[in-house]
C-alpha atoms as a PDB file:
ATOM      1  CA  MET A   1     123.283 119.925 113.561  1.00  0.00           C
ATOM      2  CA  ILE A   2     122.970 117.088 116.235  1.00  0.00           C
ATOM      3  CA  SER A   3     119.705 117.033 118.075  1.00  0.00           C
ATOM      4  CA  THR A   4     119.834 116.731 121.794  1.00  0.00           C
ATOM      5  CA  ASN A   5     116.755 114.566 121.526  1.00  0.00           C
ATOM      6  CA  ALA A   6     118.649 111.939 119.483  1.00  0.00           C
ATOM      7  CA  THR A   7     119.740 108.718 121.376  1.00  0.00           C
ATOM      8  CA  ILE A   8     123.504 108.339 120.735  1.00  0.00           C
ATOM      9  CA  GLY A   9     125.406 105.402 122.366  1.00  0.00           C
ATOM     10  CA  LYS A  10     128.862 105.239 123.885  1.00  0.00           C
ATOM     11  CA  ASN A  11     132.074 106.095 121.902  1.00  0.00           C
ATOM     12  CA  VAL A  12     130.225 107.246 118.846  1.00  0.00           C
ATOM     13  CA  THR A  13     132.240 109.426 116.430  1.00  0.00           C
ATOM     14  CA  ILE A  14     130.522 112.144 114.558  1.00  0.00           C
ATOM     15  CA  GLY A  15     132.249 114.145 111.781  1.00  0.00           C
ATOM     16  CA  ASN A  16     131.815 117.763 110.779  1.00  0.00           C
ATOM     17  CA  TYR A  17     128.635 119.147 109.269  1.00  0.00           C
ATOM     18  CA  THR A  18     126.756 116.119 110.011  1.00  0.00           C
ATOM     19  CA  THR A  19     122.955 116.193 110.635  1.00  0.00           C
ATOM     20  CA  ILE A  20     121.248 113.979 113.212  1.00  0.00           C
ATOM     21  CA  GLU A  21     117.537 114.600 113.837  1.00  0.00           C
ATOM     22  CA  ASP A  22     115.410 114.143 116.855  1.00  0.00           C
ATOM     23  CA  ASP A  23     113.983 110.624 116.243  1.00  0.00           C
ATOM     24  CA  VAL A  24     117.295 108.806 115.764  1.00  0.00           C
ATOM     25  CA  ILE A  25     119.043 106.002 117.673  1.00  0.00           C
ATOM     26  CA  ILE A  26     122.712 105.212 117.116  1.00  0.00           C
ATOM     27  CA  GLY A  27     124.444 102.375 118.761  1.00  0.00           C
ATOM     28  CA  ASP A  28     127.827 102.198 120.571  1.00  0.00           C
ATOM     29  CA  HIS A  29     131.012 102.458 118.810  1.00  0.00           C
ATOM     30  CA  THR A  30     129.673 103.586 115.457  1.00  0.00           C
ATOM     31  CA  ILE A  31     131.686 106.015 113.237  1.00  0.00           C
ATOM     32  CA  ILE A  32     129.772 108.690 111.334  1.00  0.00           C
ATOM     33  CA  GLU A  33     132.026 110.699 108.894  1.00  0.00           C
ATOM     34  CA  ASN A  34     131.551 114.252 107.580  1.00  0.00           C
ATOM     35  CA  ASN A  35     128.424 115.676 105.814  1.00  0.00           C
ATOM     36  CA  VAL A  36     126.158 112.680 106.792  1.00  0.00           C
ATOM     37  CA  SER A  37     122.297 113.096 107.129  1.00  0.00           C
ATOM     38  CA  ILE A  38     120.758 110.763 109.553  1.00  0.00           C
ATOM     39  CA  LEU A  39     117.078 111.742 109.572  1.00  0.00           C
ATOM     40  CA  ASN A  40     114.003 111.118 111.629  1.00  0.00           C
ATOM     41  CA  GLY A  41     113.133 107.381 111.780  1.00  0.00           C
ATOM     42  CA  ALA A  42     116.701 106.054 111.584  1.00  0.00           C
ATOM     43  CA  ARG A  43     117.774 103.145 113.863  1.00  0.00           C
ATOM     44  CA  ILE A  44     121.540 102.334 113.546  1.00  0.00           C
ATOM     45  CA  GLY A  45     123.223  99.413 115.422  1.00  0.00           C
ATOM     46  CA  GLN A  46     126.740  99.126 116.989  1.00  0.00           C
ATOM     47  CA  HIS A  47     130.062  99.194 115.246  1.00  0.00           C
ATOM     48  CA  CYS A  48     128.831 100.690 112.044  1.00  0.00           C
ATOM     49  CA  HIS A  49     130.872 102.816 109.735  1.00  0.00           C
ATOM     50  CA  ILE A  50     128.879 105.440 107.757  1.00  0.00           C
ATOM     51  CA  HIS A  51     130.852 107.480 105.259  1.00  0.00           C
ATOM     52  CA  SER A  52     130.588 111.091 104.020  1.00  0.00           C
ATOM     53  CA  GLY A  53     127.467 112.149 102.174  1.00  0.00           C
ATOM     54  CA  ALA A  54     125.259 109.191 103.055  1.00  0.00           C
ATOM     55  CA  VAL A  55     121.548 109.917 103.652  1.00  0.00           C
ATOM     56  CA  LEU A  56     119.753 107.635 105.840  1.00  0.00           C
ATOM     57  CA  ALA A  57     115.943 107.505 106.451  1.00  0.00           C
ATOM     58  CA  GLY A  58     115.113 109.864 103.619  1.00  0.00           C
ATOM     59  CA  LEU A  59     111.454 110.035 102.704  1.00  0.00           C
ATOM     60  CA  PRO A  60     110.392 107.203 100.328  1.00  0.00           C
ATOM     61  CA  GLN A  61     110.274 108.057  96.580  1.00  0.00           C
ATOM     62  CA  ASP A  62     106.739 106.664  96.221  1.00  0.00           C
ATOM     63  CA  MET A  63     103.714 108.485  95.369  1.00  0.00           C
ATOM     64  CA  LYS A  64     101.513 106.295  97.995  1.00  0.00           C
ATOM     65  CA  TYR A  65     103.578 107.734 100.838  1.00  0.00           C
ATOM     66  CA  LYS A  66     101.492 110.218 102.713  1.00  0.00           C
ATOM     67  CA  GLY A  67     103.731 111.062 105.524  1.00  0.00           C
ATOM     68  CA  GLU A  68     102.963 108.130 107.840  1.00  0.00           C
ATOM     69  CA  TYR A  69     105.445 107.140 110.473  1.00  0.00           C
ATOM     70  CA  THR A  70     107.945 104.670 109.239  1.00  0.00           C
ATOM     71  CA  THR A  71     111.589 103.823 110.006  1.00  0.00           C
ATOM     72  CA  VAL A  72     114.863 102.459 108.763  1.00  0.00           C
ATOM     73  CA  GLU A  73     116.460  99.780 110.909  1.00  0.00           C
ATOM     74  CA  ILE A  74     120.189  99.129 110.233  1.00  0.00           C
ATOM     75  CA  GLY A  75     121.930  96.310 112.276  1.00  0.00           C
ATOM     76  CA  ASP A  76     125.400  96.011 113.711  1.00  0.00           C
ATOM     77  CA  ARG A  77     128.879  96.161 111.906  1.00  0.00           C
ATOM     78  CA  ASN A  78     127.659  97.598 108.652  1.00  0.00           C
ATOM     79  CA  ILE A  79     129.869  99.604 106.228  1.00  0.00           C
ATOM     80  CA  ILE A  80     127.891 102.298 104.443  1.00  0.00           C
ATOM     81  CA  ARG A  81     130.038 104.151 101.877  1.00  0.00           C
ATOM     82  CA  GLU A  82     130.016 107.575 100.311  1.00  0.00           C
ATOM     83  CA  SER A  83     126.712 109.028  99.106  1.00  0.00           C
ATOM     84  CA  VAL A  84     124.582 105.950  99.903  1.00  0.00           C
ATOM     85  CA  THR A  85     120.907 106.760 100.157  1.00  0.00           C
ATOM     86  CA  ILE A  86     118.563 104.399 102.263  1.00  0.00           C
ATOM     87  CA  ASN A  87     114.822 105.447 102.239  1.00  0.00           C
ATOM     88  CA  LYS A  88     112.493 104.594 105.133  1.00  0.00           C
ATOM     89  CA  GLY A  89     109.421 102.445 104.725  1.00  0.00           C
ATOM     90  CA  THR A  90     105.870 103.270 103.593  1.00  0.00           C
ATOM     91  CA  ASN A  91     102.584 101.796 104.882  1.00  0.00           C
ATOM     92  CA  THR A  92     103.211  98.597 102.968  1.00  0.00           C
ATOM     93  CA  ARG A  93     105.862  97.254 105.471  1.00  0.00           C
ATOM     94  CA  LYS A  94     106.538 100.290 107.698  1.00  0.00           C
ATOM     95  CA  VAL A  95     110.380  99.739 107.702  1.00  0.00           C
ATOM     96  CA  THR A  96     113.380  99.411 105.417  1.00  0.00           C
ATOM     97  CA  ARG A  97     115.519  96.707 107.088  1.00  0.00           C
ATOM     98  CA  ILE A  98     119.319  96.266 106.714  1.00  0.00           C
ATOM     99  CA  GLY A  99     120.848  93.215 108.653  1.00  0.00           C
ATOM    100  CA  HIS A 100     124.374  92.763 110.049  1.00  0.00           C
ATOM    101  CA  ASN A 101     127.828  92.671 108.489  1.00  0.00           C
ATOM    102  CA  ASN A 102     126.952  94.177 105.114  1.00  0.00           C
ATOM    103  CA  MET A 103     129.104  96.343 102.900  1.00  0.00           C
ATOM    104  CA  ILE A 104     126.972  98.931 100.890  1.00  0.00           C
ATOM    105  CA  MET A 105     129.302 100.611  98.437  1.00  0.00           C
ATOM    106  CA  ALA A 106     129.369 104.284  97.317  1.00  0.00           C
ATOM    107  CA  ASN A 107     126.292 105.733  95.498  1.00  0.00           C
ATOM    108  CA  ALA A 108     123.996 102.732  96.015  1.00  0.00           C
ATOM    109  CA  HIS A 109     120.433 103.495  96.642  1.00  0.00           C
ATOM    110  CA  ILE A 110     118.081 101.239  98.729  1.00  0.00           C
ATOM    111  CA  GLY A 111     114.502 102.109  98.197  1.00  0.00           C
ATOM    112  CA  HIS A 112     111.556 102.009 100.555  1.00  0.00           C
ATOM    113  CA  ASP A 113     110.572  98.818 102.331  1.00  0.00           C
ATOM    114  CA  CYS A 114     113.494  96.881 101.157  1.00  0.00           C
ATOM    115  CA  GLU A 115     114.893  94.101 103.204  1.00  0.00           C
ATOM    116  CA  ILE A 116     118.688  93.307 103.234  1.00  0.00           C
ATOM    117  CA  GLY A 117     119.963  90.312 105.010  1.00  0.00           C
ATOM    118  CA  ASN A 118     123.241  89.611 106.491  1.00  0.00           C
ATOM    119  CA  HIS A 119     126.855  89.429 105.087  1.00  0.00           C
ATOM    120  CA  CYS A 120     125.742  90.993 101.750  1.00  0.00           C
ATOM    121  CA  ILE A 121     127.759  93.131  99.343  1.00  0.00           C
ATOM    122  CA  ILE A 122     125.823  95.817  97.411  1.00  0.00           C
ATOM    123  CA  GLY A 123     128.095  97.179  94.769  1.00  0.00           C
ATOM    124  CA  PHE A 124     128.754 100.774  93.744  1.00  0.00           C
ATOM    125  CA  SER A 125     125.740 102.591  92.165  1.00  0.00           C
ATOM    126  CA  VAL A 126     123.389  99.721  92.523  1.00  0.00           C
ATOM    127  CA  GLY A 127     119.803 101.080  92.247  1.00  0.00           C
ATOM    128  CA  MET A 128     117.377  99.158  94.296  1.00  0.00           C
ATOM    129  CA  ALA A 129     113.636  99.996  93.944  1.00  0.00           C
ATOM    130  CA  GLY A 130     111.108  99.559  96.675  1.00  0.00           C
ATOM    131  CA  GLU A 131     110.119  96.421  98.368  1.00  0.00           C
ATOM    132  CA  VAL A 132     113.123  94.308  97.093  1.00  0.00           C
ATOM    133  CA  ILE A 133     114.357  91.411  99.232  1.00  0.00           C
ATOM    134  CA  VAL A 134     118.047  90.308  99.359  1.00  0.00           C
ATOM    135  CA  ASP A 135     118.919  87.295 101.283  1.00  0.00           C
ATOM    136  CA  ASP A 136     122.026  86.487 103.281  1.00  0.00           C
ATOM    137  CA  TYR A 137     125.507  86.454 101.626  1.00  0.00           C
ATOM    138  CA  ALA A 138     124.213  87.859  98.292  1.00  0.00           C
ATOM    139  CA  ASN A 139     126.787  89.821  96.199  1.00  0.00           C
ATOM    140  CA  ILE A 140     125.302  92.401  93.773  1.00  0.00           C
ATOM    141  CA  SER A 141     127.975  93.909  91.494  1.00  0.00           C
ATOM    142  CA  GLY A 142     128.224  97.568  90.582  1.00  0.00           C
ATOM    143  CA  LEU A 143     125.703  99.546  88.391  1.00  0.00           C
ATOM    144  CA  THR A 144     123.085  96.858  88.557  1.00  0.00           C
ATOM    145  CA  GLY A 145     119.368  97.945  88.512  1.00  0.00           C
ATOM    146  CA  ILE A 146     116.757  96.002  90.517  1.00  0.00           C
ATOM    147  CA  HIS A 147     113.064  96.178  89.786  1.00  0.00           C
ATOM    148  CA  GLN A 148     110.597  96.727  92.637  1.00  0.00           C
ATOM    149  CA  PHE A 149     109.346  93.473  94.320  1.00  0.00           C
ATOM    150  CA  SER A 150     112.308  91.400  93.116  1.00  0.00           C
ATOM    151  CA  LYS A 151     113.872  88.792  95.357  1.00  0.00           C
ATOM    152  CA  ILE A 152     117.559  87.730  95.314  1.00  0.00           C
ATOM    153  CA  GLY A 153     118.337  84.372  97.031  1.00  0.00           C
ATOM    154  CA  GLU A 154     121.185  83.653  99.399  1.00  0.00           C
ATOM    155  CA  HIS A 155     124.698  83.139  98.239  1.00  0.00           C
ATOM    156  CA  CYS A 156     123.854  84.680  94.804  1.00  0.00           C
ATOM    157  CA  MET A 157     126.334  86.488  92.666  1.00  0.00           C
ATOM    158  CA  VAL A 158     124.831  89.075  90.322  1.00  0.00           C
ATOM    159  CA  SER A 159     127.141  90.478  87.564  1.00  0.00           C
ATOM    160  CA  GLY A 160     127.811  94.086  87.073  1.00  0.00           C
ATOM    161  CA  LEU A 161     125.528  96.216  84.876  1.00  0.00           C
ATOM    162  CA  SER A 162     122.729  93.751  85.177  1.00  0.00           C
ATOM    163  CA  LYS A 163     119.030  94.406  84.820  1.00  0.00           C
ATOM    164  CA  VAL A 164     117.151  92.384  87.429  1.00  0.00           C
ATOM    165  CA  ASN A 165     113.427  92.118  86.782  1.00  0.00           C
ATOM    166  CA  LYS A 166     112.898  88.500  87.889  1.00  0.00           C
ATOM    167  CA  ASP A 167     113.630  86.689  90.979  1.00  0.00           C
ATOM    168  CA  ILE A 168     117.091  85.063  91.338  1.00  0.00           C
ATOM    169  CA  PRO A 169     117.117  81.621  93.169  1.00  0.00           C
ATOM    170  CA  PRO A 170     119.856  80.984  95.805  1.00  0.00           C
ATOM    171  CA  TYR A 171     123.370  79.761  95.138  1.00  0.00           C
ATOM    172  CA  ILE A 172     123.820  80.839  91.555  1.00  0.00           C
ATOM    173  CA  ILE A 173     125.386  83.331  89.357  1.00  0.00           C
ATOM    174  CA  ALA A 174     123.144  85.615  87.352  1.00  0.00           C
ATOM    175  CA  ALA A 175     124.792  87.116  84.261  1.00  0.00           C
ATOM    176  CA  ARG A 176     124.267  88.076  80.549  1.00  0.00           C
ATOM    177  CA  GLU A 177     121.560  90.048  78.872  1.00  0.00           C
ATOM    178  CA  PRO A 178     118.748  89.191  79.435  1.00  0.00           C
ATOM    179  CA  LEU A 179     119.813  88.122  82.836  1.00  0.00           C
ATOM    180  CA  SER A 180     120.131  84.374  82.926  1.00  0.00           C
ATOM    181  CA  TYR A 181     121.431  81.416  85.014  1.00  0.00           C
ATOM    182  CA  ALA A 182     125.304  81.257  84.589  1.00  0.00           C
ATOM    183  CA  GLY A 183     126.193  78.404  86.817  1.00  0.00           C
ATOM    184  CA  ILE A 184     126.276  77.967  90.526  1.00  0.00           C
ATOM    185  CA  ASN A 185     128.217  80.558  92.577  1.00  0.00           C
ATOM    186  CA  LEU A 186     131.181  78.050  92.864  1.00  0.00           C
ATOM    187  CA  VAL A 187     133.888  80.404  94.166  1.00  0.00           C
ATOM    188  CA  GLY A 188     131.552  81.953  96.835  1.00  0.00           C
ATOM    189  CA  LEU A 189     130.247  78.635  97.971  1.00  0.00           C
ATOM    190  CA  LYS A 190     133.578  77.203  98.369  1.00  0.00           C
ATOM    191  CA  ARG A 191     134.716  80.096 100.359  1.00  0.00           C
ATOM    192  CA  LYS A 192     131.669  79.554 102.702  1.00  0.00           C
ATOM    193  CA  GLY A 193     132.627  75.945 103.284  1.00  0.00           C
ATOM    194  CA  PHE A 194     130.244  74.101 100.945  1.00  0.00           C
ATOM    195  CA  THR A 195     131.666  70.533 100.272  1.00  0.00           C
ATOM    196  CA  LEU A 196     132.199  69.105  96.833  1.00  0.00           C
ATOM    197  CA  ALA A 197     129.212  66.779  97.271  1.00  0.00           C
ATOM    198  CA  LYS A 198     126.921  69.662  98.128  1.00  0.00           C
ATOM    199  CA  LEU A 199     128.239  71.558  95.060  1.00  0.00           C
ATOM    200  CA  ASP A 200     127.569  68.624  92.927  1.00  0.00           C
ATOM    201  CA  GLU A 201     123.975  68.321  94.360  1.00  0.00           C
ATOM    202  CA  LEU A 202     123.358  71.997  93.607  1.00  0.00           C
ATOM    203  CA  LYS A 203     124.667  71.712  90.146  1.00  0.00           C
ATOM    204  CA  GLU A 204     122.485  68.810  89.310  1.00  0.00           C
ATOM    205  CA  ILE A 205     119.382  70.535  90.717  1.00  0.00           C
ATOM    206  CA  TYR A 206     119.947  73.468  88.551  1.00  0.00           C
ATOM    207  CA  ARG A 207     120.776  71.534  85.541  1.00  0.00           C
ATOM    208  CA  ILE A 208     117.227  70.158  85.836  1.00  0.00           C
ATOM    209  CA  ILE A 209     115.646  73.618  86.481  1.00  0.00           C
ATOM    210  CA  PHE A 210     117.664  75.722  83.923  1.00  0.00           C
ATOM    211  CA  GLN A 211     119.240  73.351  81.297  1.00  0.00           C
ATOM    212  CA  GLN A 212     116.924  70.568  80.464  1.00  0.00           C
ATOM    213  CA  LYS A 213     114.215  72.806  78.927  1.00  0.00           C
ATOM    214  CA  ARG A 214     111.509  71.515  81.261  1.00  0.00           C
ATOM    215  CA  ASN A 215     108.730  73.823  82.567  1.00  0.00           C
ATOM    216  CA  THR A 216     109.312  74.999  86.002  1.00  0.00           C
ATOM    217  CA  SER A 217     106.414  73.001  87.574  1.00  0.00           C
ATOM    218  CA  TYR A 218     107.579  69.705  86.186  1.00  0.00           C
ATOM    219  CA  ALA A 219     111.204  70.467  87.232  1.00  0.00           C
ATOM    220  CA  ILE A 220     110.133  71.153  90.731  1.00  0.00           C
ATOM    221  CA  SER A 221     108.102  67.928  90.936  1.00  0.00           C
ATOM    222  CA  PHE A 222     110.934  65.915  89.432  1.00  0.00           C
ATOM    223  CA  ILE A 223     113.479  67.211  91.895  1.00  0.00           C
ATOM    224  CA  GLU A 224     111.092  66.726  94.928  1.00  0.00           C
ATOM    225  CA  ASN A 225     110.485  63.011  93.921  1.00  0.00           C
ATOM    226  CA  ASN A 226     114.009  62.093  92.805  1.00  0.00           C
ATOM    227  CA  PHE A 227     116.485  64.027  95.120  1.00  0.00           C
ATOM    228  CA  LYS A 228     117.093  63.319  98.822  1.00  0.00           C
ATOM    229  CA  GLN A 229     115.722  66.002 101.132  1.00  0.00           C
ATOM    230  CA  THR A 230     118.181  68.588 102.161  1.00  0.00           C
ATOM    231  CA  VAL A 231     118.166  72.026 103.544  1.00  0.00           C
ATOM    232  CA  GLU A 232     119.439  73.436 100.208  1.00  0.00           C
ATOM    233  CA  ARG A 233     117.137  71.508  98.123  1.00  0.00           C
ATOM    234  CA  ASP A 234     114.188  72.809 100.055  1.00  0.00           C
ATOM    235  CA  LYS A 235     115.230  76.355 100.062  1.00  0.00           C
ATOM    236  CA  ILE A 236     115.507  76.203  96.248  1.00  0.00           C
ATOM    237  CA  LEU A 237     112.140  74.659  95.908  1.00  0.00           C
ATOM    238  CA  ASP A 238     110.471  76.926  98.341  1.00  0.00           C
ATOM    239  CA  PHE A 239     112.026  79.988  96.784  1.00  0.00           C
ATOM    240  CA  ILE A 240     110.751  79.094  93.300  1.00  0.00           C
ATOM    241  CA  ARG A 241     107.223  78.161  94.603  1.00  0.00           C
ATOM    242  CA  GLN A 242     106.946  81.463  96.366  1.00  0.00           C
ATOM    243  CA  SER A 243     108.332  83.607  93.578  1.00  0.00           C
ATOM    244  CA  GLU A 244     105.596  86.060  92.471  1.00  0.00           C
ATOM    245  CA  ARG A 245     107.677  87.769  89.615  1.00  0.00           C
ATOM    246  CA  GLY A 246     108.909  84.368  88.308  1.00  0.00           C
ATOM    247  CA  ILE A 247     112.518  83.359  88.221  1.00  0.00           C
ATOM    248  CA  ILE A 248     115.331  84.228  85.660  1.00  0.00           C
ATOM    249  CA  LYS A 249     115.716  81.901  82.718  1.00  0.00           C
ATOM    250  CA  GLY A 250     118.339  79.306  81.728  1.00  0.00           C
ATOM    251  CA  TYR A 251     121.352  79.983  79.377  1.00  0.00           C
ATOM    252  CA  HIS A 252     120.676  82.177  76.314  1.00  0.00           C
ATOM    253  CA  GLU A 253     122.822  81.356  73.332  1.00  0.00           C
END
């Protein structure tokens, strides 16, 4: 069923048995495969590819949701694979937002009021509870569970089968059980053009935060007073200062 009230752009491909409800906007050149459900409140950009069985703008799985008007906003050039579910927002933020150029792999779930940046990879069967924030270029490996309100910084790599219940600062690998700092995301950062000098700076900052057994407040103060101000230094310090759940810990032997 494709509603005549939906706004569908130019050169949009729609497969068999797909449902598109009234209050839906789909941008130009988007491909929608068979058996997709695009429900009221969905806003989808251009050049996206939505695979079979995906359900977009489903009702929030949250007891506080009382039927208020909310949306899902999905940007351009996103790949959404089979059986992905993306719930719309609640009164908290009103919207679940996905940026541009993301890959969301099969069976992943993105809960209400989440915010996903740009160029992210969300692995297969990742479970993301409500109000999670994922910054640009994050890579979350398969079968990872993410607690509500958690925040994952830019250029992070989260290993598969992880349990995320603390915030993960930018530029690092998070691995092990319990989830811990496992070094900077060296391969990913090199691919994005980070220089050797910048990588050394990040290593030294995180050595102080995670490997010198300092308390976090002292580590932040030490870095601020002893490291040259750079964009990356300030992003790390701001992320940690603004963390409400607290950040993951250092190495666990």
